[in-house]
XYZ file of C-alpha atoms in Angstrom:
490
model
C -33.721 -18.478 -99.104
C -36.205 -20.939 -98.020
C -36.057 -24.593 -96.306
C -38.934 -26.957 -95.787
C -41.366 -23.479 -94.547
C -38.365 -22.115 -92.654
C -35.226 -19.217 -93.559
C -32.220 -21.221 -94.364
C -29.363 -18.917 -92.482
C -25.805 -19.565 -91.807
C -24.346 -19.958 -88.285
C -24.566 -16.686 -85.692
C -20.700 -16.576 -83.975
C -22.116 -17.685 -81.111
C -22.712 -21.399 -83.012
C -19.405 -21.294 -84.610
C -17.572 -21.335 -81.157
C -19.636 -24.142 -79.395
C -18.258 -26.125 -83.202
C -14.585 -25.020 -82.613
C -14.734 -26.637 -78.800
C -16.715 -29.407 -79.714
C -14.211 -30.607 -82.167
C -16.118 -30.579 -85.165
C -15.588 -27.941 -87.319
C -12.379 -25.733 -87.068
C -11.961 -22.220 -87.993
C -9.995 -23.145 -91.823
C -12.777 -25.150 -92.707
C -15.305 -22.180 -91.602
C -13.017 -18.834 -93.084
C -12.765 -21.557 -96.263
C -16.115 -21.691 -96.717
C -16.890 -17.914 -96.001
C -14.736 -16.879 -98.745
C -16.338 -19.421 -101.770
C -19.513 -17.427 -100.506
C -17.151 -13.570 -100.718
C -15.916 -14.594 -104.045
C -19.505 -15.491 -105.762
C -21.146 -13.036 -103.944
C -21.926 -9.981 -106.168
C -21.003 -6.550 -105.580
C -20.819 -7.491 -101.432
C -17.037 -6.693 -101.370
C -14.398 -4.252 -102.398
C -11.823 -6.479 -101.824
C -11.067 -9.994 -100.249
C -8.184 -10.125 -97.947
C -8.052 -14.004 -98.582
C -4.324 -14.287 -97.779
C -4.932 -12.210 -94.480
C -8.047 -14.298 -94.196
C -6.309 -17.818 -94.081
C -3.277 -17.551 -92.185
C -5.397 -15.715 -89.025
C -7.929 -18.975 -89.543
C -4.914 -21.576 -89.354
C -3.519 -19.731 -86.925
C -6.779 -19.994 -84.585
C -6.975 -23.327 -85.522
C -3.908 -24.192 -84.357
C -5.027 -22.608 -80.991
C -8.693 -24.380 -80.503
C -6.383 -27.626 -81.341
C -4.113 -26.825 -78.062
C -6.709 -25.735 -76.455
C -5.984 -22.309 -75.348
C -7.969 -19.921 -77.936
C -7.958 -16.208 -77.638
C -11.815 -15.939 -76.860
C -15.073 -16.186 -77.317
C -14.560 -15.261 -81.377
C -11.007 -16.647 -81.672
C -11.636 -17.829 -85.805
C -15.052 -15.875 -86.085
C -14.881 -14.242 -89.496
C -15.768 -11.087 -90.100
C -15.744 -8.256 -92.201
C -15.398 -4.137 -92.837
C -17.068 -1.651 -94.311
C -14.440 0.467 -96.494
C -14.284 3.043 -94.342
C -11.781 0.969 -92.040
C -8.390 0.865 -92.397
C -7.101 -2.971 -92.888
C -3.412 -2.768 -93.029
C -2.372 -3.078 -96.675
C -5.597 -2.158 -98.539
C -6.929 1.108 -99.926
C -9.298 2.724 -98.432
C -11.566 3.958 -101.134
C -15.392 5.044 -99.451
C -16.305 3.133 -102.248
C -15.676 5.661 -103.938
C -13.841 6.171 -108.090
C -12.808 8.454 -106.732
C -10.261 6.663 -103.870
C -9.650 3.325 -105.935
C -5.490 4.248 -106.581
C -5.624 5.042 -103.009
C -2.294 3.965 -101.474
C -2.898 1.118 -99.046
C -3.610 1.936 -95.182
C 0.085 1.172 -94.031
C -1.526 -0.372 -89.947
C -5.066 -1.343 -89.024
C -7.587 0.997 -87.456
C -8.096 0.311 -83.799
C -10.803 -1.046 -83.943
C -9.819 -3.914 -86.482
C -6.854 -4.289 -84.796
C -8.250 -5.169 -81.478
C -11.137 -8.094 -83.184
C -7.589 -9.431 -84.801
C -6.076 -9.420 -81.096
C -8.754 -11.095 -79.934
C -8.260 -13.916 -82.956
C -10.452 -12.941 -85.532
C -10.589 -14.086 -89.110
C -10.461 -10.544 -91.430
C -11.985 -11.826 -94.637
C -12.233 -8.336 -96.671
C -13.665 -5.231 -96.961
C -17.635 -4.405 -98.024
C -19.239 -2.053 -100.087
C -21.341 0.593 -99.209
C -22.525 3.939 -100.719
C -20.249 6.510 -102.157
C -18.729 8.661 -99.079
C -21.565 6.330 -96.917
C -24.007 9.352 -97.664
C -27.538 7.227 -98.819
C -29.810 5.203 -96.689
C -30.843 3.287 -99.856
C -27.179 1.274 -100.142
C -26.943 1.926 -104.499
C -23.777 2.255 -105.628
C -23.079 3.178 -109.922
C -19.137 2.638 -109.306
C -18.726 -0.553 -107.368
C -22.296 -2.300 -108.290
C -25.364 -1.773 -105.380
C -24.877 -4.929 -103.133
C -28.578 -7.358 -103.780
C -30.017 -10.030 -101.602
C -32.447 -12.232 -103.694
C -36.004 -11.315 -101.591
C -38.583 -13.606 -102.282
C -40.868 -12.401 -104.812
C -38.162 -12.186 -107.589
C -37.615 -9.090 -107.649
C -33.897 -7.334 -106.946
C -34.530 -4.635 -103.947
C -32.459 -1.517 -102.812
C -30.055 -3.636 -99.362
C -30.319 -0.437 -97.960
C -27.567 1.862 -96.294
C -24.935 2.879 -96.203
C -23.478 0.184 -94.484
C -24.715 -2.559 -98.341
C -22.335 -4.770 -98.284
C -21.695 -5.478 -94.577
C -25.456 -6.734 -94.512
C -25.398 -8.686 -97.433
C -22.025 -10.190 -96.084
C -23.917 -10.857 -93.355
C -27.927 -12.065 -94.948
C -25.798 -14.579 -97.698
C -23.442 -16.381 -95.760
C -20.320 -14.445 -95.683
C -19.375 -14.826 -92.527
C -21.801 -13.563 -89.553
C -20.370 -10.579 -88.071
C -19.673 -7.724 -90.779
C -18.650 -3.878 -89.086
C -20.643 -0.972 -90.581
C -20.510 2.736 -88.982
C -23.966 4.554 -88.945
C -24.363 8.468 -89.101
C -28.271 8.494 -89.558
C -29.339 5.273 -89.637
C -26.136 3.113 -91.620
C -26.444 0.077 -89.341
C -29.937 -0.268 -88.510
C -31.790 0.481 -91.820
C -30.316 -2.591 -93.834
C -30.485 -4.707 -91.089
C -33.953 -3.961 -91.177
C -34.074 -4.772 -94.992
C -32.939 -7.949 -94.078
C -33.644 -9.145 -91.579
C -30.254 -8.511 -89.261
C -29.983 -7.374 -86.083
C -27.786 -4.140 -86.122
C -26.147 -2.253 -82.608
C -25.358 1.639 -83.091
C -23.483 2.122 -80.380
C -23.326 6.092 -79.200
C -20.385 8.027 -80.048
C -17.074 7.514 -78.441
C -18.266 4.164 -77.170
C -15.381 2.701 -80.432
C -12.133 4.104 -80.979
C -12.820 5.864 -84.904
C -9.189 6.149 -85.126
C -8.443 4.324 -88.669
C -12.323 5.295 -89.593
C -12.822 7.644 -92.877
C -14.667 10.533 -91.726
C -18.472 11.389 -92.874
C -19.934 13.557 -90.676
C -17.754 14.268 -86.917
C -20.424 14.827 -84.504
C -22.258 12.325 -85.966
C -20.199 9.569 -87.354
C -20.388 5.596 -85.093
C -19.787 2.258 -85.259
C -21.742 -1.047 -84.943
C -21.950 -4.781 -85.602
C -24.069 -6.255 -87.843
C -25.266 -9.678 -86.678
C -27.374 -12.928 -86.807
C -27.841 -12.151 -83.207
C -28.397 -9.742 -80.086
C -25.477 -11.432 -78.394
C -22.719 -11.772 -81.488
C -23.737 -7.740 -81.028
C -22.142 -8.682 -76.972
C -19.085 -10.439 -77.969
C -18.752 -8.167 -80.335
C -18.548 -4.394 -78.259
C -15.994 -6.559 -76.008
C -14.040 -6.901 -78.123
C -13.567 -3.966 -80.061
C -14.155 -2.172 -76.584
C -10.401 -4.067 -75.603
C -12.322 -5.680 -72.918
C -10.777 -9.204 -71.718
C -13.335 -11.974 -71.518
C -13.962 -14.741 -69.379
C -14.594 -17.386 -72.436
C -18.278 -16.311 -72.462
C -19.979 -15.022 -76.051
C -21.553 -13.112 -73.777
C -21.236 -11.735 -70.163
C -23.930 -9.671 -69.454
C -27.125 -11.054 -68.980
C -29.667 -10.630 -70.102
C -32.843 -7.888 -68.510
C -35.854 -8.928 -66.837
C -38.909 -7.990 -68.814
C -41.256 -7.870 -66.046
C -39.277 -4.985 -64.615
C -39.180 -3.305 -68.147
C -41.134 -0.686 -69.259
C -41.290 -0.204 -73.417
C -43.245 3.176 -74.527
C -43.207 4.961 -78.533
C -44.222 7.140 -80.338
C -47.232 8.041 -81.624
C -46.137 11.440 -83.270
C -43.891 8.718 -85.433
C -45.655 5.313 -85.446
C -49.613 6.952 -86.012
C -48.159 8.542 -89.015
C -49.363 7.184 -92.306
C -45.748 6.960 -93.926
C -45.168 3.926 -92.265
C -47.010 1.020 -93.773
C -49.347 -0.994 -91.810
C -47.296 -4.498 -92.489
C -44.715 -2.558 -90.436
C -46.691 -1.077 -87.516
C -48.919 -4.300 -87.263
C -45.389 -5.873 -86.084
C -44.212 -3.025 -84.285
C -47.769 -3.881 -82.281
C -47.712 -7.730 -82.104
C -43.817 -7.263 -81.184
C -45.234 -5.055 -77.806
C -48.283 -6.749 -77.600
C -45.680 -10.255 -76.657
C -43.805 -8.114 -74.737
C -47.042 -7.524 -72.365
C -47.781 -11.310 -72.255
C -44.408 -11.269 -70.435
C -45.235 -8.896 -67.597
C -43.766 -5.697 -69.477
C -45.222 -2.515 -69.466
C -45.835 -0.510 -72.546
C -47.562 2.924 -72.994
C -47.807 4.963 -76.078
C -46.605 8.300 -75.639
C -45.668 11.855 -78.024
C -41.743 12.468 -77.315
C -41.006 16.215 -77.155
C -37.866 16.081 -77.355
C -37.994 14.138 -81.282
C -40.072 16.837 -82.597
C -38.022 19.945 -81.255
C -35.431 17.558 -83.408
C -38.002 17.287 -86.229
C -38.872 20.882 -86.193
C -35.206 21.799 -86.307
C -34.165 19.530 -89.069
C -36.760 21.250 -91.261
C -36.126 24.816 -90.301
C -31.990 24.204 -90.756
C -31.349 21.183 -91.977
C -29.546 17.735 -90.951
C -26.355 18.078 -89.310
C -24.667 15.516 -90.777
C -25.481 17.565 -94.361
C -23.922 20.171 -92.427
C -20.718 18.176 -91.503
C -20.337 15.840 -94.873
C -20.552 18.964 -97.347
C -17.701 20.910 -94.850
C -16.041 17.163 -95.606
C -16.471 17.196 -99.320
C -16.224 20.514 -99.934
C -12.848 20.639 -101.803
C -14.430 17.763 -104.313
C -17.053 18.628 -104.562
C -15.646 22.273 -105.862
C -13.325 20.457 -108.241
C -14.984 19.754 -111.435
C -13.052 17.076 -113.186
C -13.827 15.139 -108.791
C -16.894 16.037 -108.520
C -17.642 14.449 -112.400
C -16.636 10.844 -111.454
C -19.287 10.518 -108.650
C -22.596 9.538 -108.069
C -24.739 12.084 -108.953
C -27.249 11.200 -106.364
C -24.397 11.029 -103.782
C -23.175 14.538 -105.501
C -27.055 15.879 -105.668
C -27.243 15.212 -101.866
C -24.066 16.249 -100.854
C -24.435 20.009 -102.794
C -27.745 20.885 -102.068
C -26.185 21.931 -98.563
C -24.605 24.453 -100.056
C -27.459 26.924 -99.063
C -27.009 25.921 -95.182
C -25.974 28.803 -93.407
C -23.233 29.077 -90.669
C -25.662 30.137 -88.035
C -27.743 26.871 -88.918
C -25.160 24.717 -87.996
C -24.170 26.565 -84.659
C -27.777 25.848 -83.749
C -28.188 22.920 -84.231
C -25.062 22.194 -82.450
C -26.476 24.032 -79.271
C -29.479 22.333 -79.018
C -27.925 18.653 -79.557
C -27.058 18.944 -75.450
C -30.118 20.238 -74.515
C -32.719 17.850 -76.231
C -30.432 14.936 -75.546
C -31.080 15.744 -72.015
C -34.612 16.089 -72.371
C -34.687 12.753 -74.147
C -33.192 10.760 -70.549
C -35.718 13.309 -68.451
C -38.922 12.012 -70.611
C -37.982 8.796 -71.649
C -37.239 7.977 -67.781
C -36.582 4.779 -66.834
C -38.302 3.513 -70.592
C -36.808 1.968 -73.896
C -38.104 3.869 -76.972
C -39.654 1.329 -79.075
C -40.019 2.995 -82.856
C -39.812 1.508 -86.936
C -36.911 1.290 -88.083
C -37.923 2.160 -90.945
C -41.324 3.172 -92.027
C -41.548 0.515 -94.912
C -39.723 -3.233 -95.861
C -36.909 -3.094 -98.476
C -37.895 -0.863 -101.523
C -37.615 -1.737 -105.319
C -34.529 -1.480 -106.485
C -35.147 -0.489 -110.966
C -37.595 2.623 -109.903
C -35.537 4.314 -108.149
C -31.807 3.119 -109.839
C -34.294 5.514 -113.252
C -35.854 8.367 -111.701
C -33.031 9.881 -109.322
C -36.683 13.166 -108.022
C -38.244 8.917 -106.530
C -34.955 7.810 -104.885
C -34.008 11.319 -103.931
C -38.136 10.903 -101.813
C -37.254 7.020 -100.867
C -34.536 7.522 -99.793
C -35.391 10.728 -97.267
C -38.076 8.020 -96.103
C -35.556 5.476 -95.311
C -33.498 8.103 -93.066
C -36.850 10.236 -91.489
C -37.103 7.016 -87.941
C -33.089 6.650 -87.169
C -32.079 10.414 -88.271
C -33.566 11.176 -85.144
C -31.914 8.923 -82.134
C -28.452 10.280 -84.388
C -28.834 13.456 -83.548
C -29.683 12.649 -79.969
C -27.039 9.903 -79.904
C -28.957 6.768 -78.422
C -27.112 3.418 -78.632
C -29.900 1.156 -80.728
C -30.568 -2.282 -81.430
C -32.641 -2.814 -84.808
C -34.466 -6.072 -84.756
C -36.207 -8.148 -87.187
C -40.766 -7.489 -85.550
C -41.674 -10.061 -88.349
C -42.829 -10.148 -92.442
C -45.285 -7.993 -95.223
C -46.171 -10.514 -97.257
C -46.057 -9.641 -100.593
C -46.880 -11.362 -104.252
C -44.421 -13.314 -105.195
C -43.991 -14.117 -109.544
C -45.823 -17.943 -109.131
C -48.947 -16.574 -107.895
C -47.110 -18.161 -103.821
C -47.024 -14.751 -101.501
C -43.464 -13.874 -100.916
C -42.400 -12.383 -97.247
C -40.264 -8.891 -96.771
C -38.337 -8.268 -93.563
C -39.616 -5.770 -91.484
C -37.945 -3.820 -88.384
C -37.987 -2.286 -85.297
C -35.674 -0.410 -83.063
C -34.657 0.231 -79.422
C -33.262 3.243 -78.329
C -31.986 4.486 -74.710
C -30.435 7.734 -74.132
C -26.586 8.391 -74.714
C -24.425 6.679 -72.924
C -26.831 3.482 -71.925
C -25.632 0.801 -74.336
C -25.278 -1.706 -71.661
C -29.104 -1.729 -70.187
C -30.093 -1.376 -74.192
C -28.039 -4.634 -75.230
C -29.565 -6.511 -71.928
C -33.329 -5.514 -73.269
C -32.813 -5.723 -76.609
C -31.596 -9.802 -75.852
C -34.247 -10.597 -73.532
C -37.433 -8.864 -76.064
C -34.996 -10.820 -79.205
C -36.407 -13.573 -76.962
C -39.578 -13.058 -77.305
C -39.870 -11.815 -80.958
C -37.197 -14.583 -82.374
C -40.269 -17.448 -82.772
C -42.898 -14.665 -84.257
C -40.687 -14.083 -87.381
C -39.259 -16.411 -89.635
C -38.263 -19.248 -88.544
C -34.219 -19.676 -88.845
C -32.684 -22.745 -89.474
C -28.784 -22.404 -88.598
C -27.584 -25.246 -89.544
C -24.441 -25.879 -89.429
C -24.061 -28.725 -92.487
C -24.316 -25.381 -95.064
C -20.214 -25.137 -94.160
C -18.791 -28.019 -96.122
C -15.348 -28.863 -96.492
C -13.325 -29.010 -99.507
C -9.925 -27.150 -101.255
C -8.332 -24.134 -98.916
C -9.381 -21.069 -101.357
C -7.555 -18.358 -102.678
C -7.451 -15.264 -104.077
C -5.186 -12.381 -104.313
C -5.006 -10.048 -101.836
């Protein structure tokens, strides 16, 4: 929505922290507001844990009143993609097959760490069934939709669709997703958010529903890089000195950024996406950064391998769900589009899988060698959020658009690059009322596997440069109104 030419957004986690510290807002008030927004949302959540949220908020409020908060995220609301075990709730993976699953007996490790840091669990968010689509559609639980300008519903991005919409709609400043082929970065790009794909192994996967075990990783969707950094420390079990952002931003005068010509100069990258990325790079140059255009052999090799041997994630996702696919009754209850994508991998050979696994480490090493000290900058997706209705009506269009949406995020997943998706600007489109409307576009910053800390510091600096050039944001704490508690059955 728009206010005086500015996009109005909810406060970030760091802004909520500042309000708690100043005594102008309590965790209970913030949580009640977030629960109201969550309860009013459509298809964003598969389960709202109101009782737990209100109790955690009450305890946090008492700690703040006593002057003893547990850290910068004490009292901050967070939601969890419905792949994470949350004590007392079923983990459904947004599938009709798991709607009646037994409630989890314990929190996933990362959920427990967030709770130990005082964070408030709002509930579990919707996704593409089994996390196997980049568009975020779900016929069983519904498709969450952000009312972008222009008057027509658009795909939310997947598979972490509900996580992105929970943040974009103001249900809370942080949401955790998973990323196997782009499932954090894509919905971030479609909805003008920050999304962080962590290198594998940075976060514990205990209690997280698997899709493709050699590719699955976790990451937050947020309103700022600083919020991602604060949550990163919590999820890794690190102690904090009381500052929401314990790591300094990188000095852009010492940074090299590069973009890959073979991926950027491609007709499948829409002109506004390409132009916004180039404008972003030009802005970085004005701050003293060096920008280079290269063609990386490692990225080309990943594309060639995928064409010849299939997507590594397709091999593993089929193996994960083969028993369900082989059961006619279960297969019939799956999202037909997800089932078709999973079945398409049935013909892939074990030799192809072994080749993909064998080539992975050498290509990671080549990527690191080629990149050197530079940070790779690519569009997150080659297009902005596509119209929803045509995707619902045309299975072939859905399949083609889904593949196009994943095209620029899949190579980084194969190479296990940490990546931060940032808003890069907007794409102008005609609105229903004749006035121009705008859709977000995004870019992703990528570094070699394991270089997450440096990437996050660089992303913090890049965000500070790019923010004024994207849609102006008015994150007003006045959006949070004090009223009676909201309660909803667990």
